[in-house]
XYZ file of N, CA and C in Angstrom:
486
model
N -22.410 38.970 -20.592
C -21.410 37.952 -20.269
C -21.241 37.832 -18.758
N -21.140 38.995 -18.081
C -20.956 38.993 -16.641
C -22.154 38.353 -15.940
N -23.351 38.610 -16.421
C -24.561 38.040 -15.826
C -24.592 36.532 -16.016
N -24.140 36.060 -17.166
C -24.135 34.626 -17.428
C -23.165 33.911 -16.481
N -21.991 34.499 -16.264
C -21.026 33.928 -15.337
C -21.583 33.886 -13.917
N -22.265 34.949 -13.533
C -22.865 35.013 -12.210
C -23.957 33.951 -12.066
N -24.742 33.756 -13.098
C -25.796 32.727 -13.084
C -25.174 31.327 -12.959
N -24.113 31.083 -13.712
C -23.431 29.785 -13.646
C -22.843 29.543 -12.256
N -22.279 30.593 -11.682
C -21.707 30.477 -10.341
C -22.799 30.157 -9.322
N -23.912 30.816 -9.412
C -25.009 30.597 -8.471
C -25.577 29.185 -8.594
N -25.508 28.593 -9.765
C -25.945 27.216 -9.938
C -25.026 26.256 -9.165
N -23.751 26.625 -9.085
C -22.777 25.772 -8.400
C -22.851 25.895 -6.886
N -23.243 27.072 -6.408
C -23.279 27.341 -4.975
C -24.530 26.694 -4.385
N -24.351 26.047 -3.241
C -25.470 25.380 -2.598
C -25.446 25.673 -1.107
N -26.588 25.719 -0.499
C -26.680 25.912 0.943
C -26.536 24.589 1.693
N -26.583 23.482 0.971
C -26.441 22.166 1.586
C -24.981 21.892 1.898
N -24.763 21.159 3.009
C -23.396 20.808 3.384
C -22.821 19.776 2.422
N -21.539 19.906 2.170
C -20.851 18.967 1.289
C -20.618 17.644 2.032
N -20.602 16.563 1.299
C -20.379 15.246 1.896
C -18.926 14.798 1.744
N -18.022 15.709 1.363
C -16.644 15.306 1.102
C -15.968 14.764 2.353
N -16.289 15.316 3.539
C -15.665 14.839 4.773
C -16.105 13.409 5.070
N -17.377 13.117 4.877
C -17.868 11.753 5.086
C -17.199 10.778 4.124
N -17.042 11.192 2.868
C -16.378 10.334 1.875
C -14.922 10.093 2.248
N -14.251 11.145 2.720
C -12.851 11.021 3.128
C -12.720 10.065 4.315
N -13.573 10.222 5.307
C -13.513 9.360 6.486
C -13.802 7.899 6.118
N -14.738 7.687 5.185
C -15.029 6.340 4.708
C -13.796 5.751 4.025
N -13.159 6.531 3.157
C -11.970 6.045 2.456
C -10.849 5.733 3.456
N -10.655 6.609 4.418
C -9.584 6.409 5.407
C -9.828 5.130 6.217
N -11.086 4.881 6.598
C -11.422 3.695 7.388
C -11.323 2.414 6.566
N -11.509 2.501 5.242
C -11.557 1.316 4.384
C -10.430 1.279 3.362
N -9.379 2.050 3.573
C -8.305 2.210 2.605
C -7.695 0.872 2.166
N -7.477 -0.024 3.087
C -6.794 -1.277 2.762
C -7.550 -2.072 1.705
N -8.832 -2.344 1.940
C -9.558 -3.157 0.958
C -9.902 -2.360 -0.290
N -10.064 -1.045 -0.170
C -10.327 -0.237 -1.367
C -9.125 -0.246 -2.313
N -7.916 -0.181 -1.746
C -6.706 -0.238 -2.571
C -6.582 -1.586 -3.272
N -6.858 -2.666 -2.551
C -6.787 -4.000 -3.153
C -7.868 -4.167 -4.229
N -9.050 -3.639 -3.956
C -10.131 -3.712 -4.929
C -9.763 -2.946 -6.200
N -9.089 -1.816 -6.048
C -8.648 -1.038 -7.208
C -7.614 -1.826 -8.015
N -6.723 -2.548 -7.330
C -5.728 -3.353 -8.040
C -6.402 -4.482 -8.820
N -7.426 -5.089 -8.229
C -8.183 -6.127 -8.933
C -8.842 -5.530 -10.171
N -9.436 -4.336 -10.006
C -10.111 -3.674 -11.127
C -9.150 -3.432 -12.281
N -7.944 -2.986 -11.971
C -6.948 -2.733 -13.020
C -6.587 -4.030 -13.738
N -6.388 -5.103 -12.975
C -6.053 -6.397 -13.588
C -7.191 -6.922 -14.457
N -8.414 -6.751 -13.998
C -9.574 -7.204 -14.771
C -9.683 -6.389 -16.062
N -9.503 -5.078 -15.955
C -9.557 -4.224 -17.154
C -8.497 -4.620 -18.174
N -7.286 -4.923 -17.696
C -6.216 -5.346 -18.603
C -6.571 -6.679 -19.277
N -7.156 -7.600 -18.503
C -7.546 -8.892 -19.065
C -8.662 -8.724 -20.100
N -9.622 -7.841 -19.816
C -10.692 -7.565 -20.775
C -10.125 -7.011 -22.075
N -9.187 -6.096 -21.944
C -8.573 -5.488 -23.128
C -7.816 -6.544 -23.942
N -7.071 -7.407 -23.240
C -6.291 -8.446 -23.922
C -7.195 -9.434 -24.662
N -8.345 -9.727 -24.080
C -9.274 -10.670 -24.714
C -10.213 -9.993 -25.705
N -10.249 -8.676 -25.683
C -11.145 -7.952 -26.569
C -12.608 -8.046 -26.135
N -12.833 -8.225 -24.853
C -14.178 -8.372 -24.313
C -14.721 -7.036 -23.819
N -16.031 -6.947 -23.767
C -16.700 -5.801 -23.142
C -17.108 -6.202 -21.721
N -17.584 -5.231 -20.972
C -18.078 -5.524 -19.625
C -19.279 -6.467 -19.700
N -20.088 -6.299 -20.722
C -21.269 -7.149 -20.906
C -20.845 -8.598 -21.157
N -19.775 -8.797 -21.945
C -19.265 -10.146 -22.198
C -18.827 -10.807 -20.887
N -18.116 -10.036 -20.056
C -17.654 -10.569 -18.771
C -18.844 -10.905 -17.877
N -19.837 -10.043 -17.855
C -21.028 -10.294 -17.030
C -21.712 -11.592 -17.440
N -21.799 -11.830 -18.740
C -22.424 -13.065 -19.229
C -21.614 -14.295 -18.819
N -20.275 -14.214 -18.918
C -19.410 -15.342 -18.543
C -19.504 -15.630 -17.043
N -19.630 -14.555 -16.248
C -19.699 -14.712 -14.790
C -21.116 -15.031 -14.308
N -22.109 -14.841 -15.181
C -23.520 -15.007 -14.831
C -23.936 -14.041 -13.724
N -23.529 -12.771 -13.925
C -23.928 -11.676 -13.026
C -24.432 -10.526 -13.894
N -24.951 -9.502 -13.251
C -25.464 -8.359 -14.003
C -24.317 -7.472 -14.490
N -24.594 -6.705 -15.506
C -23.606 -5.760 -16.020
C -23.296 -4.692 -14.971
N -24.280 -4.360 -14.140
C -24.069 -3.381 -13.069
C -23.059 -3.906 -12.049
N -23.123 -5.212 -11.767
C -22.164 -5.818 -10.837
C -20.743 -5.691 -11.391
N -20.561 -5.981 -12.663
C -19.244 -5.875 -13.301
C -18.781 -4.421 -13.280
N -19.699 -3.494 -13.535
C -19.352 -2.073 -13.517
C -18.841 -1.653 -12.144
N -19.475 -2.125 -11.074
C -19.027 -1.815 -9.705
C -17.636 -2.385 -9.453
N -17.392 -3.603 -9.940
C -16.077 -4.230 -9.759
C -15.007 -3.402 -10.462
N -15.309 -2.956 -11.678
C -14.322 -2.216 -12.469
C -14.096 -0.791 -11.967
N -14.973 -0.298 -11.123
C -14.750 1.005 -10.492
C -13.787 0.884 -9.312
N -13.536 -0.347 -8.853
C -12.601 -0.570 -7.750
C -13.162 -0.213 -6.399
N -14.482 -0.155 -6.289
C -15.093 0.219 -5.018
C -16.002 -0.869 -4.478
N -15.820 -2.083 -4.965
C -16.641 -3.218 -4.565
C -15.841 -4.085 -3.606
N -16.393 -4.337 -2.421
C -15.747 -5.233 -1.468
C -16.011 -6.659 -1.938
N -15.051 -7.224 -2.630
C -15.231 -8.500 -3.325
C -15.214 -9.690 -2.366
N -16.068 -10.657 -2.641
C -16.069 -11.902 -1.887
C -15.161 -12.896 -2.607
N -14.809 -13.974 -1.918
C -14.022 -15.028 -2.561
C -14.780 -15.597 -3.758
N -16.085 -15.700 -3.620
C -16.907 -16.229 -4.702
C -16.786 -15.364 -5.961
N -16.868 -14.044 -5.782
C -16.766 -13.132 -6.924
C -15.374 -13.184 -7.540
N -14.357 -13.244 -6.703
C -12.975 -13.321 -7.201
C -12.784 -14.609 -8.004
N -13.313 -15.710 -7.512
C -13.209 -16.989 -8.239
C -13.940 -16.926 -9.571
N -15.112 -16.282 -9.603
C -15.839 -16.131 -10.862
C -15.029 -15.312 -11.865
N -14.393 -14.244 -11.368
C -13.551 -13.413 -12.245
C -12.379 -14.216 -12.792
N -11.707 -14.959 -11.908
C -10.543 -15.749 -12.324
C -10.937 -16.813 -13.345
N -12.067 -17.462 -13.121
C -12.519 -18.512 -14.035
C -12.906 -17.929 -15.393
N -13.671 -16.857 -15.365
C -14.142 -16.260 -16.619
C -12.983 -15.716 -17.448
N -12.025 -15.068 -16.790
C -10.928 -14.417 -17.507
C -9.691 -15.303 -17.663
N -9.707 -16.461 -16.993
C -8.569 -17.382 -17.005
C -7.292 -16.689 -16.545
N -7.416 -15.974 -15.428
C -6.274 -15.292 -14.815
C -6.277 -15.595 -13.325
N -5.198 -15.237 -12.651
C -5.110 -15.377 -11.198
C -5.083 -13.983 -10.589
N -6.000 -13.741 -9.672
C -6.081 -12.423 -9.038
C -5.538 -12.411 -7.615
N -5.482 -13.575 -6.984
C -4.944 -13.609 -5.628
C -4.326 -14.954 -5.343
N -3.486 -14.960 -4.316
C -2.786 -16.179 -3.942
C -2.951 -16.379 -2.450
N -3.353 -17.563 -2.063
C -3.487 -17.903 -0.652
C -2.254 -18.704 -0.266
N -1.555 -18.237 0.744
C -0.336 -18.907 1.195
C -0.724 -20.034 2.140
N -0.114 -21.217 1.934
C -0.407 -22.367 2.783
C 0.027 -22.104 4.213
N -0.741 -22.626 5.129
C -0.449 -22.507 6.554
C 0.666 -23.472 6.926
N 1.640 -22.987 7.690
C 2.720 -23.849 8.178
C 2.990 -23.505 9.632
N 3.368 -24.520 10.395
C 3.795 -24.280 11.769
C 5.092 -23.480 11.745
N 5.322 -22.662 12.735
C 6.525 -21.832 12.788
C 7.780 -22.708 12.759
N 7.746 -23.849 13.414
C 8.918 -24.739 13.462
C 9.258 -25.294 12.083
N 8.273 -25.354 11.167
C 8.499 -25.906 9.830
C 9.123 -24.897 8.868
N 9.076 -23.623 9.207
C 9.575 -22.586 8.311
C 11.096 -22.543 8.398
N 11.745 -22.704 7.264
C 13.206 -22.685 7.212
C 13.670 -21.303 6.796
N 14.659 -20.778 7.512
C 15.214 -19.477 7.165
C 16.713 -19.589 7.011
N 17.284 -18.632 6.343
C 18.730 -18.617 6.171
C 19.368 -17.527 7.030
N 18.575 -16.896 7.870
C 19.101 -15.818 8.714
C 19.863 -16.412 9.889
N 20.893 -15.686 10.340
C 21.637 -16.100 11.529
C 21.228 -15.208 12.683
N 21.234 -15.771 13.869
C 20.812 -15.018 15.045
C 21.970 -14.189 15.562
N 21.686 -12.942 15.893
C 22.705 -12.041 16.430
C 22.455 -11.902 17.919
N 23.510 -12.082 18.737
C 23.368 -11.964 20.184
C 23.087 -10.506 20.535
N 22.209 -10.307 21.496
C 21.863 -8.938 21.887
C 22.984 -8.327 22.711
N 23.199 -7.032 22.522
C 24.229 -6.301 23.261
C 23.601 -5.719 24.517
N 24.480 -5.299 25.468
C 23.957 -4.746 26.710
C 23.284 -3.393 26.489
N 23.735 -2.643 25.498
C 23.075 -1.383 25.139
C 22.758 -1.425 23.670
N 21.801 -0.658 23.279
C 21.438 -0.652 21.863
C 22.432 0.184 21.083
N 22.496 -0.022 19.783
C 23.392 0.763 18.939
C 23.064 2.236 19.044
N 21.792 2.543 19.093
C 21.375 3.937 19.161
C 21.934 4.587 20.420
N 21.833 3.886 21.570
C 22.359 4.441 22.817
C 23.867 4.642 22.729
N 24.589 3.670 22.162
C 26.036 3.798 22.020
C 26.389 5.010 21.176
N 25.703 5.190 20.062
C 26.014 6.302 19.188
C 25.669 7.637 19.821
N 24.619 7.695 20.594
C 24.266 8.951 21.267
C 25.344 9.303 22.282
N 25.818 8.307 23.077
C 26.881 8.553 24.050
C 28.140 9.022 23.345
N 28.501 8.369 22.266
C 29.706 8.730 21.527
C 29.574 10.133 20.949
N 28.419 10.469 20.379
C 28.276 11.770 19.745
C 28.281 12.893 20.778
N 27.801 12.622 21.997
C 27.818 13.645 23.041
C 29.243 13.865 23.523
N 30.022 12.807 23.665
C 31.378 12.889 24.213
C 32.462 12.884 23.150
N 32.161 13.139 21.923
C 33.146 12.980 20.850
C 34.293 13.985 20.918
N 34.107 15.111 21.618
C 35.164 16.125 21.693
C 36.208 15.800 22.756
N 35.906 14.921 23.687
C 36.885 14.600 24.734
C 37.891 13.611 24.179
N 39.124 13.731 24.637
C 40.198 12.884 24.105
C 40.148 11.470 24.660
N 39.423 11.242 25.769
C 39.401 9.915 26.382
C 38.263 9.037 25.863
N 37.422 9.571 25.008
C 36.281 8.802 24.504
C 36.765 7.689 23.588
N 36.254 6.505 23.820
C 36.562 5.379 22.947
C 35.364 5.166 22.038
N 35.572 5.331 20.755
C 34.509 5.102 19.784
C 34.434 3.610 19.513
N 33.266 3.021 19.676
C 33.157 1.566 19.432
C 33.513 1.224 17.994
N 34.278 0.181 17.859
C 34.649 -0.272 16.532
C 33.487 -1.092 15.977
N 32.963 -0.639 14.866
C 31.817 -1.312 14.302
C 31.858 -1.157 12.796
N 31.544 -2.199 12.115
C 31.477 -2.137 10.666
C 30.059 -2.525 10.252
N 29.367 -1.598 9.632
C 27.996 -1.837 9.193
C 28.008 -1.948 7.684
N 27.534 -3.052 7.171
C 27.488 -3.257 5.734
C 26.034 -3.520 5.349
N 25.532 -2.729 4.411
C 24.165 -2.892 3.936
C 24.158 -2.637 2.439
N 23.563 -3.562 1.687
C 23.524 -3.453 0.227
C 24.918 -3.248 -0.365
N 25.888 -3.981 0.197
C 27.280 -3.969 -0.281
C 27.949 -2.596 -0.155
N 27.432 -1.752 0.747
C 28.056 -0.453 0.989
C 28.614 -0.462 2.406
N 29.829 0.000 2.569
C 30.479 0.025 3.864
C 30.169 1.352 4.540
N 29.510 1.284 5.691
C 29.139 2.485 6.426
C 30.049 2.715 7.634
N 31.218 2.102 7.652
C 32.079 2.209 8.821
C 33.040 3.380 8.757
N 33.007 4.173 7.701
C 33.864 5.350 7.608
C 33.556 6.311 8.752
N 34.528 7.094 9.174
C 34.349 7.984 10.321
C 33.222 8.991 10.121
N 33.042 9.484 8.879
C 31.978 10.472 8.648
C 30.592 9.854 8.644
N 30.496 8.534 8.628
C 29.187 7.864 8.607
C 28.843 7.222 9.947
N 29.740 7.290 10.954
C 29.512 6.570 12.200
C 28.287 7.087 12.959
N 27.940 8.336 12.801
C 26.841 8.889 13.576
C 25.545 8.943 12.780
N 25.559 8.530 11.527
C 24.363 8.609 10.679
C 23.280 7.649 11.164
N 23.643 6.525 11.736
C 22.660 5.529 12.159
C 21.839 6.036 13.356
N 22.429 6.871 14.224
C 21.748 7.322 15.429
C 20.678 8.363 15.127
N 20.664 8.951 13.942
C 19.694 10.005 13.643
C 18.316 9.503 13.510
């Protein structure tokens, strides 16, 4: 038994360098499109399941090879617009949305502009927290409301500066 385990271990051990660092660096450099490609793969797999199709069925509808579909479903294929359109047409789903271009002046917002203060809130809070023990310190009156929670209580005044 001990000899068999040793033989199995020796089969696993190699004098060749591992390529894991190269794979990691590739993933780190390409993380953005790899993540999006994985999301497409998940959506395509769900659509295949809903339609009861195989990868071969999808390949025939798209007029591509089964190997191409397999690469797409692994989430490691840098997809072109052409391939995405073929997927959307074959599966009758939407995989991406292109937002129309608009001039900045045409974009309507409901936000109101806040006038800038002479010092930032962070600077004010740091000054207040340093001098909070002196009796002459004036703590700025400020009410901060976020997600319908009032943060103006005395115990919360210094939380924003952290």
